[in-house]
mmCIF file of C-alpha atoms in Angstrom:
data_model
loop_
_atom_site.group_PDB
_atom_site.id
_atom_site.type_symbol
_atom_site.label_atom_id
_atom_site.label_comp_id
_atom_site.label_asym_id
_atom_site.label_seq_id
_atom_site.Cartn_x
_atom_site.Cartn_y
_atom_site.Cartn_z
ATOM 1 C CA LYS A 702 32.499 177.088 -31.344
ATOM 2 C CA THR A 703 34.119 174.952 -28.672
ATOM 3 C CA PHE A 704 36.394 173.147 -31.118
ATOM 4 C CA ARG A 705 39.402 175.171 -32.130
ATOM 5 C CA PRO A 706 42.267 174.481 -34.477
ATOM 6 C CA LYS A 707 45.254 173.049 -32.669
ATOM 7 C CA ARG A 708 48.115 175.394 -31.980
ATOM 8 C CA LYS A 709 51.201 173.934 -33.600
ATOM 9 C CA PHE A 710 54.907 174.431 -33.071
ATOM 10 C CA GLU A 711 57.130 175.462 -35.967
ATOM 11 C CA PRO A 712 59.007 172.378 -37.323
ATOM 12 C CA GLY A 713 62.719 172.665 -36.648
ATOM 13 C CA SER A 714 62.248 174.998 -33.684
ATOM 14 C CA GLN A 715 63.434 174.153 -30.194
ATOM 15 C CA ARG A 716 59.840 174.025 -28.932
ATOM 16 C CA PHE A 717 58.891 171.649 -31.742
ATOM 17 C CA GLU A 718 61.701 169.340 -30.608
ATOM 18 C CA LEU A 719 60.573 169.611 -26.969
ATOM 19 C CA HIS A 720 56.999 168.879 -28.073
ATOM 20 C CA LYS A 721 58.173 165.785 -29.977
ATOM 21 C CA ARG A 722 60.173 164.613 -26.957
ATOM 22 C CA ALA A 723 57.179 165.093 -24.636
ATOM 23 C CA GLN A 724 54.865 163.258 -27.062
ATOM 24 C CA ALA A 725 57.305 160.390 -27.585
ATOM 25 C CA SER A 726 57.637 159.814 -23.862
ATOM 26 C CA LEU A 727 53.847 159.734 -23.490
ATOM 27 C CA HIS A 728 53.386 157.122 -26.189
ATOM 28 C CA SER A 729 56.259 154.886 -25.153
ATOM 29 C CA GLY A 730 54.681 153.502 -21.999
ATOM 30 C CA VAL A 731 57.068 155.586 -19.896
ATOM 31 C CA ASP A 732 56.094 156.448 -16.349
ATOM 32 C CA LEU A 733 54.125 159.713 -16.552
ATOM 33 C CA LYS A 734 55.775 161.003 -13.385
ATOM 34 C CA ALA A 735 59.150 160.752 -15.093
ATOM 35 C CA ALA A 736 57.847 162.130 -18.406
ATOM 36 C CA VAL A 737 56.869 165.485 -16.883
ATOM 37 C CA GLN A 738 60.249 166.233 -15.336
ATOM 38 C CA LEU A 739 62.146 169.084 -16.937
ATOM 39 C CA PRO A 740 64.756 167.578 -19.277
ATOM 40 C CA SER A 741 68.325 168.333 -18.293
ATOM 41 C CA GLY A 742 69.615 171.536 -19.854
ATOM 42 C CA GLU A 743 66.205 172.730 -21.056
ATOM 43 C CA ASP A 744 64.582 176.036 -20.163
ATOM 44 C CA GLN A 745 61.650 175.671 -17.768
ATOM 45 C CA ASN A 746 59.611 178.343 -19.572
ATOM 46 C CA ASP A 747 59.952 176.493 -22.884
ATOM 47 C CA TRP A 748 58.899 173.237 -21.190
ATOM 48 C CA VAL A 749 55.882 174.911 -19.576
ATOM 49 C CA ALA A 750 54.900 176.672 -22.829
ATOM 50 C CA VAL A 751 54.916 173.404 -24.767
ATOM 51 C CA HIS A 752 52.773 171.700 -22.148
ATOM 52 C CA VAL A 753 50.296 174.538 -21.728
ATOM 53 C CA VAL A 754 49.594 174.570 -25.465
ATOM 54 C CA ASP A 755 49.359 170.777 -25.564
ATOM 55 C CA PHE A 756 46.992 170.641 -22.581
ATOM 56 C CA PHE A 757 44.828 173.364 -24.120
ATOM 57 C CA ASN A 758 44.537 171.322 -27.323
ATOM 58 C CA ARG A 759 43.762 168.068 -25.504
ATOM 59 C CA ILE A 760 41.355 169.436 -22.918
ATOM 60 C CA ASN A 761 39.519 171.446 -25.542
ATOM 61 C CA LEU A 762 39.078 168.209 -27.492
ATOM 62 C CA ILE A 763 37.868 166.349 -24.381
ATOM 63 C CA TYR A 764 35.275 169.026 -23.655
ATOM 64 C CA GLY A 765 34.304 169.035 -27.320
ATOM 65 C CA THR A 766 33.274 165.389 -27.038
ATOM 66 C CA VAL A 767 30.695 166.187 -24.340
ATOM 67 C CA CYS A 768 29.727 169.788 -25.163
ATOM 68 C CA GLU A 769 26.447 168.817 -26.846
ATOM 69 C CA PHE A 770 25.336 167.384 -23.469
ATOM 70 C CA CYS A 771 26.606 170.390 -21.522
ATOM 71 C CA THR A 772 23.811 172.897 -22.031
ATOM 72 C CA GLU A 773 22.438 175.821 -20.076
ATOM 73 C CA LYS A 774 19.588 173.513 -19.051
ATOM 74 C CA THR A 775 21.751 170.553 -17.896
ATOM 75 C CA CYS A 776 24.547 172.716 -16.460
ATOM 76 C CA PRO A 777 23.063 176.097 -15.429
ATOM 77 C CA VAL A 778 26.155 176.788 -13.289
ATOM 78 C CA MET A 779 29.805 176.053 -14.011
ATOM 79 C CA SER A 780 30.534 173.667 -11.206
ATOM 80 C CA GLY A 781 32.209 170.524 -10.023
ATOM 81 C CA GLY A 782 29.373 169.037 -8.036
ATOM 82 C CA PRO A 783 27.503 170.754 -5.197
ATOM 83 C CA ARG A 784 30.658 171.819 -3.316
ATOM 84 C CA TYR A 785 32.511 173.665 -6.084
ATOM 85 C CA GLU A 786 31.230 176.530 -8.193
ATOM 86 C CA TYR A 787 33.496 178.338 -10.626
ATOM 87 C CA ARG A 788 32.845 181.935 -11.562
ATOM 88 C CA TRP A 789 34.223 183.772 -14.570
ATOM 89 C CA GLN A 790 36.351 186.906 -14.353
ATOM 90 C CA ASP A 791 38.391 188.382 -17.188
ATOM 91 C CA ASP A 792 38.904 191.984 -16.013
ATOM 92 C CA ARG A 793 37.275 193.251 -19.209
ATOM 93 C CA LYS A 794 33.597 192.378 -19.603
ATOM 94 C CA TYR A 795 33.469 190.416 -16.334
ATOM 95 C CA LYS A 796 35.313 192.581 -13.820
ATOM 96 C CA LYS A 797 33.905 190.673 -10.836
ATOM 97 C CA PRO A 798 33.643 186.876 -10.495
ATOM 98 C CA THR A 799 30.345 186.061 -12.227
ATOM 99 C CA ALA A 800 28.271 182.876 -12.066
ATOM 100 C CA LEU A 801 27.635 181.580 -15.587
ATOM 101 C CA PRO A 802 26.171 178.457 -17.160
ATOM 102 C CA ALA A 803 28.919 175.908 -17.855
ATOM 103 C CA PRO A 804 28.801 176.169 -21.683
ATOM 104 C CA GLN A 805 29.144 179.954 -21.553
ATOM 105 C CA TYR A 806 31.999 179.665 -19.045
ATOM 106 C CA MET A 807 33.727 177.098 -21.282
ATOM 107 C CA ASN A 808 33.426 179.288 -24.380
ATOM 108 C CA LEU A 809 34.823 182.304 -22.551
ATOM 109 C CA LEU A 810 37.602 180.165 -21.091
ATOM 110 C CA MET A 811 38.691 178.625 -24.394
ATOM 111 C CA ASP A 812 38.554 182.016 -26.135
ATOM 112 C CA TRP A 813 40.587 183.596 -23.335
ATOM 113 C CA ILE A 814 43.247 180.860 -23.402
ATOM 114 C CA GLU A 815 43.481 181.023 -27.174
ATOM 115 C CA VAL A 816 44.163 184.772 -26.972
ATOM 116 C CA GLN A 817 46.887 184.174 -24.353
ATOM 117 C CA ILE A 818 48.739 181.415 -26.215
ATOM 118 C CA ASN A 819 48.560 183.260 -29.537
ATOM 119 C CA ASN A 820 49.935 186.460 -28.003
ATOM 120 C CA GLU A 821 53.613 186.684 -29.033
ATOM 121 C CA ASN A 822 54.277 188.975 -26.060
ATOM 122 C CA ILE A 823 53.289 186.160 -23.674
ATOM 123 C CA PHE A 824 54.156 183.020 -25.691
ATOM 124 C CA PRO A 825 56.994 184.110 -27.996
ATOM 125 C CA THR A 826 57.605 181.656 -30.831
ATOM 126 C CA ASN A 827 60.934 182.974 -32.080
ATOM 127 C CA VAL A 828 64.114 181.554 -30.573
ATOM 128 C CA GLY A 829 65.972 184.143 -28.526
ATOM 129 C CA VAL A 830 62.869 186.201 -27.734
ATOM 130 C CA PRO A 831 62.580 186.120 -23.937
ATOM 131 C CA PHE A 832 59.445 185.162 -22.074
ATOM 132 C CA PRO A 833 57.811 188.013 -20.123
ATOM 133 C CA LYS A 834 58.380 188.269 -16.379
ATOM 134 C CA ASN A 835 54.750 187.287 -15.707
ATOM 135 C CA PHE A 836 54.869 184.208 -17.981
ATOM 136 C CA LEU A 837 54.597 181.599 -15.217
ATOM 137 C CA GLN A 838 51.776 183.538 -13.527
ATOM 138 C CA VAL A 839 49.800 183.558 -16.791
ATOM 139 C CA CYS A 840 50.464 179.832 -17.253
ATOM 140 C CA LYS A 841 49.374 179.075 -13.689
ATOM 141 C CA LYS A 842 46.087 180.857 -14.319
ATOM 142 C CA ILE A 843 45.565 178.997 -17.619
ATOM 143 C CA LEU A 844 46.322 175.625 -16.025
ATOM 144 C CA CYS A 845 44.129 176.334 -12.997
ATOM 145 C CA ARG A 846 41.221 177.155 -15.290
ATOM 146 C CA LEU A 847 41.874 174.120 -17.502
ATOM 147 C CA PHE A 848 41.771 171.966 -14.380
ATOM 148 C CA ARG A 849 38.198 173.195 -13.849
ATOM 149 C CA VAL A 850 37.265 171.669 -17.206
ATOM 150 C CA PHE A 851 38.473 168.277 -15.933
ATOM 151 C CA VAL A 852 36.466 168.754 -12.722
ATOM 152 C CA HIS A 853 33.297 169.584 -14.639
ATOM 153 C CA VAL A 854 33.724 166.758 -17.163
ATOM 154 C CA TYR A 855 34.531 164.147 -14.502
ATOM 155 C CA ILE A 856 31.715 165.105 -12.160
ATOM 156 C CA HIS A 857 28.951 166.013 -14.618
ATOM 157 C CA HIS A 858 29.700 164.251 -17.902
ATOM 158 C CA PHE A 859 31.849 161.195 -17.214
ATOM 159 C CA ASP A 860 28.943 158.902 -18.074
ATOM 160 C CA ARG A 861 29.202 160.235 -21.662
ATOM 161 C CA ILE A 862 32.957 159.705 -21.694
ATOM 162 C CA ILE A 863 32.368 156.071 -20.672
ATOM 163 C CA LEU A 864 29.657 155.584 -23.326
ATOM 164 C CA MET A 865 32.145 156.779 -25.954
ATOM 165 C CA GLY A 866 34.809 154.437 -24.615
ATOM 166 C CA ALA A 867 37.119 157.397 -24.050
ATOM 167 C CA GLU A 868 37.710 157.060 -20.305
ATOM 168 C CA ALA A 869 41.233 155.620 -20.713
ATOM 169 C CA HIS A 870 42.234 158.587 -22.877
ATOM 170 C CA VAL A 871 40.685 161.146 -20.497
ATOM 171 C CA ASN A 872 42.236 159.442 -17.462
ATOM 172 C CA THR A 873 45.692 159.379 -19.080
ATOM 173 C CA CYS A 874 45.375 163.022 -20.070
ATOM 174 C CA TYR A 875 44.322 163.926 -16.542
ATOM 175 C CA LYS A 876 47.178 161.951 -14.969
ATOM 176 C CA HIS A 877 49.667 163.654 -17.293
ATOM 177 C CA PHE A 878 48.181 167.050 -16.423
ATOM 178 C CA TYR A 879 48.142 166.314 -12.675
ATOM 179 C CA TYR A 880 51.736 165.047 -12.583
ATOM 180 C CA PHE A 881 52.915 168.033 -14.625
ATOM 181 C CA VAL A 882 51.257 170.736 -12.511
ATOM 182 C CA THR A 883 52.319 169.092 -9.232
ATOM 183 C CA GLU A 884 55.892 168.426 -10.430
ATOM 184 C CA LEU A 885 56.382 172.110 -11.265
ATOM 185 C CA ASN A 886 54.050 173.424 -8.532
ATOM 186 C CA LEU A 887 51.837 175.258 -11.023
ATOM 187 C CA ILE A 888 48.461 174.864 -9.289
ATOM 188 C CA ASP A 889 47.736 175.461 -5.628
ATOM 189 C CA ARG A 890 46.948 172.167 -3.862
ATOM 190 C CA LYS A 891 43.638 173.584 -2.599
ATOM 191 C CA GLU A 892 42.493 174.066 -6.202
ATOM 192 C CA LEU A 893 43.153 170.370 -6.872
ATOM 193 C CA GLU A 894 40.871 169.160 -4.051
ATOM 194 C CA PRO A 895 37.740 168.525 -6.199
ATOM 195 C CA LEU A 896 39.467 165.589 -7.910
#
């Protein structure tokens, strides 16, 4: 249930071209700090949309590699070590922040993000359809919650990442994520403290 099909961009669309540009810069050995900067003449919302979807796909895959070791027994609380506990709130079933086991939190999180990025009213896919006024706020919330996945994986499951030989990939993904959210000021610095 944790693995989800990747969200793709329509070939030939402006976002598909932005996605290709972002991917090409990542695989060319380019400085990640430079790769996250908004390309000249491009719309910031398009740039953020492309990255949010890409980070969702990548981070979901990273968690998927360790999810069999992240159980209610091994991770009874969604946390990032003893100092950071993350509670789930979705304003529907969980109206108040609620402590949950990490796997349950992760499933709710990935389901919630998937609903957001597949909602045409929030992430329009047609050229010329404007983004909603609250688009950046929604993206900030998604990115903040995705950051918590990194925190949990790094603090509780990094030994598994090392055993799989995937630490370079996870570290590169995290660096890309970190540079992107700090470049565009999308996550409060206090939220970033655990890592």
